[in-house]
Amino acid sequence: MHYLSTRGHASKPSFSEILLGGLAPDGGLYLPESYPEVSSDELESWRGLSYAALATAVLSKFATDVPEADIAALATKTYTAEVYRNARPGDDAAAITPLRTLEASGGRKLVMQALSNGPTLAFKDMAMQLLGNLFEYTLQKQGAELNILGATSGDTGSAAEYAMRGKKGIRVFMLSPHKKMSAFQTAQMFSLQDPNIFNIAVKGVFDDCQDMVKGVSNDLGFKAQQKIGTVNSINWARVVAQVVYYFRGYLAATTRSDQKVSFTVPSGNFGNICAGHIARMMGLPISKLVVATNENDVLHEFFQTGVYRVRKSAETLHTSSPSMDISKASNFERFIYDLLKGDAARVKALFTKVDTHGGFDLSGKPGSDGDEFSQVRDYGFVSGKSVHADRLATIRDVSARYGLTVDTHTADGIKVAREHWEEDIPMIVLETALPAKFNETIREALGHDAERPAGFENIESLPQRFDVMEADVDAVKRYIVAHTGL
Ligand SMILES: *Cc1c(COP(=O)(O)O)cnc(C)c1O
């Protein structure tokens, strides 16, 4: 299988060739030339597979230049009950993404699929843990090394560090805003003592950290010499690893492959739900893909109106579901490419317009950039929005009705899922974090602390290892050189 750029660049790389990279050379995102199809017989044959075996079956369709036995070994090492050990009491950790029926009444069924049982208690571990093993495997084969530079406001940085810790040939340099993350998030990252993990606390805000990463990445000579890479959410392997749990969720919620399910996904960068879109394109019987946003409703606006209008950093609100606080959705271009039936020239024009004019309009109204909004429903997409008061009310309601504490992002999902429930079609809400990560809001909603999984009880009192730095591109460059010796 070969990959193409959503903006039409002529090269057609393989899975391994795009694994360690980010954007295509023309600024587009990578997609497979065509989506592999899964027949209902094949889907049926996957019903009894373990998570690791299912991951092998799905990944083998995309990573055709990696021997299947190697994929199986990597998946088996990644998807274990030991790695995903933070399952709730009563849930089966060996299922990796266990399902829990919240409500079944009449023909209606509301189910939660736990994706946040990995080491950092958020769904990003689902893909990042595999990426750590895939990167190590690929680098060893090439005799190469990689220095990952990233900026984080919380979840992504810790997922990357826990995935890459102790991996041969890999170092992680992670910038975070000094004293601006929650105590729990800070402790999670800074308590890591692995010599290949470097936490850099920048005297500034998240945008300063991101500007420093951009500043380093724009120096192509430095980037090549220091073997700098990234693991941001546009990485294709991350998206593909996420496709697996849509299959798992479907198989766990149905008994026959002529049944349908819907998924509701708390969304920010459109990475998670993009994987659901791909699963649906492969033939998974998904009725609706419900995009749930918070107050930062760029995506909800598009799915309501056909107008995609990105926000400025200053317009991006800080909310109590902070991992969905985005101003533009970096994976959205992948869906637009499919919506435009692979017209790369138009995709390029639209996303150039995002940079120059702050968005585009596919509503079909006079003066718009196209009328494809009318076809969005054919892809199953609908949306909804949840704000702080909804979040609190949902956390309380879920606690009262089902005796369960859910995190703020998952609460946004549940609120929106209820708006799109259909008779006889199970609605699966993806749980994207455990509540312990966002305890401040749990206290506000319930008046008590969220439960902490075993091993996290005293995380804030562990010794912390980090360096403080001014928001200065040259300072981070000097730091990297000093620690890589390259
Ligand atoms: C990253 C994240 C999201 C958003 O996922 P996207 O792939 O960016 O849409 C939602 N919830 C939590 C807890 C996250 O960490």
Short mmCIF file of C-alpha atoms and ligand atoms in Angstrom, two decimals:
data_model
loop_
_atom_site.label_atom_id
_atom_site.label_comp_id
_atom_site.label_asym_id
_atom_site.label_seq_id
_atom_site.Cartn_x
_atom_site.Cartn_y
_atom_site.Cartn_z
CA MET A 1 0.00 0.00 0.00
CA HIS A 2 1.18 3.49 -0.86
CA TYR A 3 0.27 6.82 0.68
CA LEU A 4 -0.63 10.12 -0.89
CA SER A 5 -0.73 13.70 0.31
CA THR A 6 -4.13 15.38 0.66
CA ARG A 7 -2.59 18.26 -1.32
CA GLY A 8 -1.43 16.13 -4.24
CA HIS A 9 2.37 15.89 -3.84
CA ALA A 10 3.73 13.43 -6.45
CA SER A 11 5.68 11.09 -4.12
CA LYS A 12 3.95 7.87 -3.05
CA PRO A 13 5.71 6.71 0.13
CA SER A 14 5.13 3.47 2.03
CA PHE A 15 3.92 3.11 5.63
CA SER A 16 7.48 2.83 7.00
CA GLU A 17 8.57 5.89 5.05
CA ILE A 18 5.92 8.11 6.63
CA LEU A 19 6.09 6.54 10.10
CA LEU A 20 8.69 8.89 11.56
CA GLY A 21 7.56 12.00 9.70
CA GLY A 22 4.72 14.45 10.06
CA LEU A 23 3.31 16.52 7.20
CA ALA A 24 3.83 15.63 3.55
CA PRO A 25 6.39 17.85 1.74
CA ASP A 26 3.59 20.07 0.35
CA GLY A 27 2.04 20.64 3.79
CA GLY A 28 -0.71 18.06 3.24
CA LEU A 29 -1.58 15.06 5.41
CA TYR A 30 -0.95 11.46 4.43
CA LEU A 31 -3.75 9.06 3.54
CA PRO A 32 -3.66 5.62 1.93
CA GLU A 33 -4.28 5.60 -1.84
CA SER A 34 -7.45 3.67 -1.12
CA TYR A 35 -9.06 2.30 2.03
CA PRO A 36 -8.76 -1.45 2.50
CA GLU A 37 -12.21 -3.02 2.63
CA VAL A 38 -13.35 -5.40 5.33
CA SER A 39 -16.15 -7.72 4.19
CA SER A 40 -18.83 -8.80 6.65
CA ASP A 41 -17.37 -12.34 6.58
CA GLU A 42 -13.96 -11.04 7.54
CA LEU A 43 -15.50 -8.82 10.20
CA GLU A 44 -17.34 -11.82 11.57
CA SER A 45 -14.11 -13.82 11.69
CA TRP A 46 -12.56 -11.09 13.87
CA ARG A 47 -15.20 -11.45 16.57
CA GLY A 48 -13.24 -13.84 18.78
CA LEU A 49 -9.85 -12.17 18.44
CA SER A 50 -7.88 -10.71 21.33
CA TYR A 51 -7.23 -6.96 21.11
CA ALA A 52 -3.62 -7.59 20.01
CA ALA A 53 -4.72 -10.02 17.29
CA LEU A 54 -7.38 -7.61 16.07
CA ALA A 55 -4.81 -4.79 16.02
CA THR A 56 -2.52 -7.03 13.95
CA ALA A 57 -5.34 -7.76 11.48
CA VAL A 58 -6.21 -4.07 11.05
CA LEU A 59 -2.64 -2.70 11.01
CA SER A 60 -1.46 -5.32 8.50
CA LYS A 61 -3.85 -3.83 5.96
CA PHE A 62 -2.10 -0.47 6.22
CA ALA A 63 1.50 -1.33 7.08
CA THR A 64 2.06 -3.63 4.12
CA ASP A 65 5.83 -3.11 4.14
CA VAL A 66 6.22 -4.43 7.70
CA PRO A 67 6.23 -8.24 8.08
CA GLU A 68 2.96 -9.39 9.67
CA ALA A 69 4.84 -11.45 12.28
CA ASP A 70 6.65 -8.28 13.40
CA ILE A 71 3.36 -6.35 13.63
CA ALA A 72 1.94 -9.19 15.70
CA ALA A 73 4.95 -9.11 18.05
CA LEU A 74 4.67 -5.31 18.47
CA ALA A 75 0.90 -5.45 19.06
CA THR A 76 1.28 -8.30 21.55
CA LYS A 77 3.89 -6.32 23.48
CA THR A 78 1.72 -3.17 23.44
CA TYR A 79 -1.82 -4.32 24.15
CA THR A 80 -1.50 -6.15 27.46
CA ALA A 81 -3.55 -6.07 30.63
CA GLU A 82 -0.35 -4.92 32.35
CA VAL A 83 -0.02 -1.76 30.19
CA TYR A 84 -3.79 -1.04 30.34
CA ARG A 85 -4.04 -1.88 34.01
CA ASN A 86 -6.06 1.15 35.14
CA ALA A 87 -9.41 -0.41 34.26
CA ARG A 88 -12.23 0.42 36.67
CA PRO A 89 -13.03 -2.20 39.30
CA GLY A 90 -15.40 -4.66 37.62
CA ASP A 91 -14.08 -3.95 34.11
CA ASP A 92 -11.91 -6.55 32.39
CA ALA A 93 -8.41 -5.07 31.90
CA ALA A 94 -7.55 -7.86 29.43
CA ALA A 95 -10.24 -6.51 27.09
CA ILE A 96 -7.96 -3.38 26.77
CA THR A 97 -10.96 -1.18 25.86
CA PRO A 98 -13.76 -2.71 27.98
CA LEU A 99 -17.37 -1.71 27.31
CA ARG A 100 -19.86 -0.82 29.99
CA THR A 101 -23.59 -0.54 29.37
CA LEU A 102 -24.81 2.63 31.06
CA GLU A 103 -28.42 2.35 30.07
CA ALA A 104 -30.63 -0.04 28.15
CA SER A 105 -34.29 0.82 27.90
CA GLY A 106 -36.69 -0.13 25.15
CA GLY A 107 -34.64 -0.32 22.00
CA ARG A 108 -32.13 2.19 23.27
CA LYS A 109 -28.70 1.42 24.55
CA LEU A 110 -26.00 3.76 25.82
CA VAL A 111 -22.59 2.18 26.17
CA MET A 112 -19.23 3.58 27.27
CA GLN A 113 -15.99 2.23 25.79
CA ALA A 114 -13.00 2.84 28.09
CA LEU A 115 -9.97 4.03 26.14
CA SER A 116 -8.18 5.55 29.08
CA ASN A 117 -6.83 2.61 31.04
CA GLY A 118 -3.24 3.08 29.88
CA PRO A 119 -0.30 4.56 31.83
CA THR A 120 -1.36 8.25 31.54
CA LEU A 121 -5.11 7.71 31.99
CA ALA A 122 -6.10 9.21 28.61
CA PHE A 123 -6.96 7.69 25.24
CA LYS A 124 -3.76 9.01 23.66
CA ASP A 125 -1.99 6.00 25.20
CA MET A 126 -3.94 3.71 22.84
CA ALA A 127 -1.91 4.90 19.85
CA MET A 128 1.17 6.32 21.53
CA GLN A 129 2.12 3.07 23.30
CA LEU A 130 2.14 1.29 19.93
CA LEU A 131 4.08 4.16 18.37
CA GLY A 132 6.83 3.84 21.00
CA ASN A 133 7.32 0.18 20.10
CA LEU A 134 6.99 0.79 16.33
CA PHE A 135 9.53 3.64 16.44
CA GLU A 136 12.05 1.59 18.41
CA TYR A 137 11.62 -1.34 16.00
CA THR A 138 12.03 0.83 12.89
CA LEU A 139 15.00 2.81 14.23
CA GLN A 140 16.81 -0.39 15.20
CA LYS A 141 16.30 -1.81 11.72
CA GLN A 142 17.70 1.39 10.20
CA GLY A 143 20.46 1.76 12.80
CA ALA A 144 19.12 5.28 13.29
CA GLU A 145 18.17 7.49 16.20
CA LEU A 146 15.45 10.07 16.75
CA ASN A 147 15.09 13.09 19.01
CA ILE A 148 11.45 13.92 19.56
CA LEU A 149 10.73 17.57 20.25
CA GLY A 150 7.25 18.50 21.40
CA ALA A 151 5.15 21.07 23.21
CA THR A 152 2.36 20.09 25.54
CA SER A 153 -0.25 21.56 27.78
CA GLY A 154 -0.83 18.15 29.39
CA ASP A 155 -2.14 14.92 27.86
CA THR A 156 -0.07 14.58 24.69
CA GLY A 157 3.27 15.20 26.36
CA SER A 158 2.75 12.68 29.10
CA ALA A 159 1.43 10.04 26.67
CA ALA A 160 4.52 10.56 24.47
CA GLU A 161 6.92 10.37 27.42
CA TYR A 162 5.37 7.19 28.84
CA ALA A 163 5.45 5.61 25.39
CA MET A 164 9.09 6.51 24.68
CA ARG A 165 10.68 6.09 28.11
CA GLY A 166 13.57 3.67 28.07
CA LYS A 167 13.28 3.12 24.29
CA LYS A 168 16.59 2.57 22.48
CA GLY A 169 17.63 5.25 20.00
CA ILE A 170 14.96 7.73 21.13
CA ARG A 171 15.13 10.85 23.27
CA VAL A 172 12.18 13.08 24.13
CA PHE A 173 12.51 16.84 24.68
CA MET A 174 9.13 18.05 25.93
CA LEU A 175 8.37 21.74 26.44
CA SER A 176 5.57 22.70 28.82
CA PRO A 177 4.50 26.05 30.27
CA HIS A 178 6.20 26.51 33.66
CA LYS A 179 3.71 26.19 36.56
CA LYS A 180 0.65 26.13 34.24
CA MET A 181 -0.27 22.43 34.16
CA SER A 182 -2.35 20.79 36.87
CA ALA A 183 -0.42 19.35 39.82
CA PHE A 184 -1.36 15.84 38.67
CA GLN A 185 -0.23 16.39 35.08
CA THR A 186 3.02 18.02 36.21
CA ALA A 187 3.75 15.16 38.58
CA GLN A 188 2.99 12.57 35.91
CA MET A 189 5.58 14.02 33.55
CA PHE A 190 8.22 15.38 35.88
CA SER A 191 8.45 12.32 38.10
CA LEU A 192 9.84 10.25 35.21
CA GLN A 193 13.48 9.50 35.94
CA ASP A 194 14.38 7.83 32.63
CA PRO A 195 17.60 9.32 31.20
CA ASN A 196 16.11 9.59 27.68
CA ILE A 197 13.27 11.89 28.83
CA PHE A 198 13.92 15.65 29.14
CA ASN A 199 11.24 17.86 30.67
CA ILE A 200 11.72 21.53 29.91
CA ALA A 201 9.53 24.00 31.80
CA VAL A 202 9.31 27.17 29.72
CA LYS A 203 8.75 30.55 31.38
CA GLY A 204 5.71 31.37 29.25
CA VAL A 205 2.40 29.94 28.04
CA PHE A 206 1.64 26.94 25.81
CA ASP A 207 1.78 29.06 22.64
CA ASP A 208 5.36 30.10 23.51
CA CYS A 209 6.29 26.42 23.76
CA GLN A 210 4.70 25.70 20.41
CA ASP A 211 6.48 28.69 18.83
CA MET A 212 9.80 27.32 20.10
CA VAL A 213 9.08 23.95 18.47
CA LYS A 214 8.19 25.72 15.21
CA GLY A 215 11.34 27.84 15.48
CA VAL A 216 13.51 24.74 15.77
CA SER A 217 11.62 22.87 13.02
CA ASN A 218 12.02 25.77 10.59
CA ASP A 219 15.81 25.47 10.86
CA LEU A 220 16.07 22.53 8.45
CA GLY A 221 19.83 22.18 8.85
CA PHE A 222 19.57 21.89 12.62
CA LYS A 223 16.60 19.57 12.33
CA ALA A 224 18.49 17.16 10.07
CA GLN A 225 21.72 17.31 12.05
CA GLN A 226 19.97 16.70 15.38
CA LYS A 227 17.55 14.12 13.90
CA ILE A 228 14.51 16.00 15.21
CA GLY A 229 11.07 14.43 14.85
CA THR A 230 7.59 14.92 16.29
CA VAL A 231 4.70 12.75 17.44
CA ASN A 232 1.80 15.14 16.99
CA SER A 233 -1.75 14.10 16.28
CA ILE A 234 -1.43 14.23 12.48
CA ASN A 235 0.98 11.27 12.53
CA TRP A 236 -0.63 8.62 10.33
CA ALA A 237 0.38 5.66 12.51
CA ARG A 238 -1.41 7.26 15.45
CA VAL A 239 -4.61 7.56 13.44
CA VAL A 240 -4.40 3.98 12.22
CA ALA A 241 -3.77 2.58 15.71
CA GLN A 242 -7.01 4.30 16.74
CA VAL A 243 -8.99 2.61 13.96
CA VAL A 244 -8.59 -0.67 15.86
CA TYR A 245 -10.76 0.27 18.84
CA TYR A 246 -13.71 1.21 16.62
CA PHE A 247 -13.67 -2.38 15.33
CA ARG A 248 -13.28 -3.65 18.88
CA GLY A 249 -16.16 -1.51 20.15
CA TYR A 250 -18.40 -2.59 17.30
CA LEU A 251 -17.65 -6.29 17.81
CA ALA A 252 -18.15 -6.06 21.56
CA ALA A 253 -21.50 -4.26 21.24
CA THR A 254 -23.04 -6.52 18.56
CA THR A 255 -23.62 -10.21 17.97
CA ARG A 256 -24.02 -10.21 14.18
CA SER A 257 -22.33 -8.11 11.54
CA ASP A 258 -25.58 -6.95 9.96
CA GLN A 259 -26.14 -4.80 13.06
CA LYS A 260 -25.16 -1.15 13.28
CA VAL A 261 -23.75 0.99 16.07
CA SER A 262 -23.06 4.72 16.45
CA PHE A 263 -20.09 6.36 18.14
CA THR A 264 -19.89 9.67 19.98
CA VAL A 265 -16.41 11.10 20.27
CA PRO A 266 -15.24 14.01 22.47
CA SER A 267 -13.27 15.89 19.80
CA GLY A 268 -10.52 18.45 19.55
CA ASN A 269 -8.03 17.95 16.74
CA PHE A 270 -10.35 15.49 14.96
CA GLY A 271 -7.75 12.72 15.33
CA ASN A 272 -9.87 10.28 17.28
CA ILE A 273 -13.04 10.62 15.20
CA CYS A 274 -11.02 10.63 11.97
CA ALA A 275 -10.09 7.05 12.86
CA GLY A 276 -13.82 6.30 13.21
CA HIS A 277 -14.42 7.79 9.77
CA ILE A 278 -11.71 5.53 8.33
CA ALA A 279 -13.21 2.46 10.03
CA ARG A 280 -16.56 3.37 8.46
CA MET A 281 -14.95 3.84 5.04
CA MET A 282 -13.44 0.35 5.44
CA GLY A 283 -16.95 -1.02 5.78
CA LEU A 284 -17.56 -1.11 9.52
CA PRO A 285 -21.36 -0.75 9.94
CA ILE A 286 -21.42 2.61 11.71
CA SER A 287 -24.65 4.57 11.59
CA LYS A 288 -23.60 7.91 13.05
CA LEU A 289 -20.29 9.45 13.98
CA VAL A 290 -21.18 12.11 16.51
CA VAL A 291 -18.65 14.91 17.00
CA ALA A 292 -18.91 16.32 20.53
CA THR A 293 -17.20 19.67 21.13
CA ASN A 294 -16.88 21.92 24.13
CA GLU A 295 -17.14 25.73 24.12
CA ASN A 296 -14.47 25.72 21.39
CA ASP A 297 -16.97 24.70 18.75
CA VAL A 298 -15.11 25.07 15.44
CA LEU A 299 -16.16 21.57 14.43
CA HIS A 300 -19.75 21.80 15.64
CA GLU A 301 -20.09 24.97 13.60
CA PHE A 302 -18.88 23.17 10.48
CA PHE A 303 -21.16 20.18 10.93
CA GLN A 304 -24.11 22.52 11.46
CA THR A 305 -23.45 25.02 8.68
CA GLY A 306 -20.71 23.85 6.30
CA VAL A 307 -18.56 26.83 7.32
CA TYR A 308 -15.13 26.01 8.72
CA ARG A 309 -13.86 29.07 10.57
CA VAL A 310 -10.70 28.61 12.62
CA ARG A 311 -10.19 30.74 15.71
CA LYS A 312 -7.24 32.86 16.77
CA SER A 313 -5.28 31.77 19.85
CA ALA A 314 -6.78 34.68 21.78
CA GLU A 315 -10.30 33.44 20.87
CA THR A 316 -9.59 29.94 22.15
CA LEU A 317 -11.24 29.51 25.51
CA HIS A 318 -9.68 27.73 28.46
CA THR A 319 -12.33 25.26 29.55
CA SER A 320 -12.79 22.46 32.05
CA SER A 321 -12.36 19.92 29.21
CA PRO A 322 -8.97 21.40 28.28
CA SER A 323 -7.81 18.65 25.91
CA MET A 324 -10.50 19.80 23.49
CA ASP A 325 -9.46 23.47 23.61
CA ILE A 326 -8.37 23.88 20.01
CA SER A 327 -8.55 26.75 17.54
CA LYS A 328 -8.24 24.56 14.44
CA ALA A 329 -8.61 20.83 14.01
CA SER A 330 -5.35 19.52 12.59
CA ASN A 331 -6.74 16.21 11.23
CA PHE A 332 -9.84 17.73 9.62
CA GLU A 333 -8.11 17.98 6.24
CA ARG A 334 -8.22 14.17 5.97
CA PHE A 335 -12.01 14.14 6.07
CA ILE A 336 -12.29 17.10 3.70
CA TYR A 337 -10.14 15.19 1.20
CA ASP A 338 -12.65 12.33 1.25
CA LEU A 339 -15.62 14.69 1.20
CA LEU A 340 -14.17 16.30 -1.96
CA LYS A 341 -13.70 12.79 -3.46
CA GLY A 342 -9.92 13.14 -3.53
CA ASP A 343 -9.72 16.45 -5.40
CA ALA A 344 -6.28 17.41 -4.02
CA ALA A 345 -6.11 20.70 -5.91
CA ARG A 346 -9.29 21.90 -4.21
CA VAL A 347 -8.12 20.63 -0.81
CA LYS A 348 -4.93 22.58 -1.26
CA ALA A 349 -6.86 25.72 -2.22
CA LEU A 350 -9.23 25.38 0.77
CA PHE A 351 -6.48 24.89 3.34
CA THR A 352 -4.40 27.67 1.83
CA LYS A 353 -7.49 29.79 2.35
CA VAL A 354 -7.56 28.68 6.00
CA ASP A 355 -4.11 30.26 6.37
CA THR A 356 -4.88 33.42 4.40
CA HIS A 357 -8.56 34.01 5.23
CA GLY A 358 -9.14 31.97 8.38
CA GLY A 359 -11.43 29.35 6.89
CA PHE A 360 -13.65 28.18 4.05
CA ASP A 361 -17.32 27.65 3.29
CA LEU A 362 -18.81 24.52 1.71
CA SER A 363 -22.42 25.48 2.43
CA GLY A 364 -23.30 25.95 -1.24
CA LYS A 365 -24.56 29.47 -0.60
CA PRO A 366 -23.72 32.14 -3.20
CA GLY A 367 -20.02 33.01 -2.99
CA SER A 368 -19.13 29.86 -1.04
CA ASP A 369 -16.22 27.56 -1.89
CA GLY A 370 -18.40 24.56 -2.73
CA ASP A 371 -21.62 22.74 -1.87
CA GLU A 372 -20.29 19.50 -0.40
CA PHE A 373 -21.84 20.22 2.98
CA SER A 374 -24.98 18.59 1.57
CA GLN A 375 -23.05 15.28 1.44
CA VAL A 376 -21.68 15.36 5.01
CA ARG A 377 -24.58 13.24 6.27
CA ASP A 378 -23.62 10.46 3.83
CA TYR A 379 -20.49 10.02 5.92
CA GLY A 380 -22.50 9.61 9.11
CA PHE A 381 -21.32 12.85 10.68
CA VAL A 382 -23.48 14.86 13.05
CA SER A 383 -22.42 17.02 16.00
CA GLY A 384 -23.28 18.67 19.27
CA LYS A 385 -21.80 20.99 21.85
CA SER A 386 -21.46 20.87 25.62
CA VAL A 387 -20.45 23.76 27.88
CA HIS A 388 -19.26 23.95 31.49
CA ALA A 389 -22.76 23.86 33.01
CA ASP A 390 -23.71 20.85 30.84
CA ARG A 391 -20.50 19.13 31.89
CA LEU A 392 -21.20 19.57 35.60
CA ALA A 393 -24.82 18.48 35.17
CA THR A 394 -23.79 15.39 33.20
CA ILE A 395 -21.12 14.37 35.72
CA ARG A 396 -23.76 14.64 38.48
CA ASP A 397 -26.40 12.83 36.47
CA VAL A 398 -24.08 9.97 35.48
CA SER A 399 -22.96 9.62 39.08
CA ALA A 400 -26.55 9.53 40.36
CA ARG A 401 -27.98 7.24 37.68
CA TYR A 402 -25.14 4.83 37.01
CA GLY A 403 -22.95 5.16 40.12
CA LEU A 404 -19.99 6.12 37.97
CA THR A 405 -17.68 9.13 37.88
CA VAL A 406 -16.74 10.25 34.37
CA ASP A 407 -14.18 12.83 33.36
CA THR A 408 -15.06 16.20 31.87
CA HIS A 409 -14.38 15.26 28.22
CA THR A 410 -16.37 12.05 28.45
CA ALA A 411 -19.19 14.04 30.07
CA ASP A 412 -19.26 16.28 27.00
CA GLY A 413 -19.57 13.11 24.92
CA ILE A 414 -22.42 11.69 26.98
CA LYS A 415 -24.35 14.95 26.86
CA VAL A 416 -24.12 15.09 23.08
CA ALA A 417 -24.67 11.32 22.61
CA ARG A 418 -28.11 11.63 24.21
CA GLU A 419 -29.07 14.13 21.51
CA HIS A 420 -28.40 11.58 18.77
CA TRP A 421 -29.64 8.32 20.23
CA GLU A 422 -31.51 6.07 17.78
CA GLU A 423 -33.83 3.14 18.43
CA ASP A 424 -32.18 -0.28 18.05
CA ILE A 425 -28.73 1.16 17.39
CA PRO A 426 -26.35 1.02 20.36
CA MET A 427 -24.67 4.38 20.99
CA ILE A 428 -21.06 3.94 22.08
CA VAL A 429 -19.49 6.92 23.84
CA LEU A 430 -15.70 6.86 23.88
CA GLU A 431 -14.27 7.53 27.33
CA THR A 432 -11.19 9.63 26.60
CA ALA A 433 -9.78 10.15 30.11
CA LEU A 434 -10.21 8.93 33.66
CA PRO A 435 -11.68 11.50 36.08
CA ALA A 436 -8.61 11.58 38.36
CA LYS A 437 -6.86 13.66 35.71
CA PHE A 438 -9.39 16.47 35.98
CA ASN A 439 -10.15 16.34 39.66
CA GLU A 440 -10.74 20.08 40.14
CA THR A 441 -13.95 19.87 38.09
CA ILE A 442 -15.01 16.57 39.66
CA ARG A 443 -14.84 18.31 43.05
CA GLU A 444 -16.87 21.19 41.68
CA ALA A 445 -19.53 18.84 40.35
CA LEU A 446 -19.70 16.19 43.08
CA GLY A 447 -18.13 17.81 46.14
CA HIS A 448 -15.59 15.00 46.53
CA ASP A 449 -12.45 13.77 44.83
CA ALA A 450 -12.37 11.39 41.88
CA GLU A 451 -11.00 7.94 42.61
CA ARG A 452 -7.37 7.46 41.78
CA PRO A 453 -6.21 4.20 40.23
CA ALA A 454 -3.71 2.21 42.28
CA GLY A 455 -0.18 3.56 42.08
CA PHE A 456 -1.23 7.19 41.59
CA GLU A 457 -2.08 7.91 45.23
CA ASN A 458 1.00 9.98 46.08
CA ILE A 459 2.18 10.97 42.66
CA GLU A 460 2.51 14.66 43.59
CA SER A 461 5.05 13.88 46.32
CA LEU A 462 7.46 11.92 44.09
CA PRO A 463 10.80 13.61 43.27
CA GLN A 464 10.56 15.71 40.09
CA ARG A 465 13.14 16.10 37.35
CA PHE A 466 12.93 19.09 34.98
CA ASP A 467 14.86 22.12 33.73
CA VAL A 468 13.49 25.65 33.60
CA MET A 469 14.15 27.71 30.47
CA GLU A 470 13.36 31.16 29.01
CA ALA A 471 11.02 31.16 25.98
CA ASP A 472 13.96 31.32 23.58
CA VAL A 473 14.56 29.17 20.48
CA ASP A 474 18.36 29.37 20.77
CA ALA A 475 18.25 28.21 24.37
CA VAL A 476 16.34 25.05 23.43
CA LYS A 477 18.71 24.42 20.51
CA ARG A 478 21.73 24.66 22.83
CA TYR A 479 19.99 22.36 25.29
CA ILE A 480 19.33 19.73 22.62
CA VAL A 481 22.92 19.81 21.31
CA ALA A 482 24.27 19.47 24.83
CA HIS A 483 22.14 16.37 25.48
CA THR A 484 22.39 14.54 22.16
CA GLY A 485 26.11 15.00 21.61
CA LEU A 486 25.35 15.11 17.84
C1 LIG B 1 -6.75 14.62 23.06
C2 LIG B 1 -8.01 14.46 23.82
C3 LIG B 1 -9.26 14.66 23.21
C4 LIG B 1 -9.42 15.13 21.77
O1 LIG B 1 -9.02 14.18 20.84
P1 LIG B 1 -8.75 14.59 19.32
O2 LIG B 1 -8.13 13.40 18.69
O3 LIG B 1 -7.79 15.75 19.38
O4 LIG B 1 -10.04 14.97 18.69
C5 LIG B 1 -10.41 14.42 23.96
N1 LIG B 1 -10.32 14.05 25.25
C6 LIG B 1 -9.13 13.86 25.87
C7 LIG B 1 -9.12 13.47 27.30
C8 LIG B 1 -7.94 14.04 25.18
O5 LIG B 1 -6.76 13.85 25.80
#
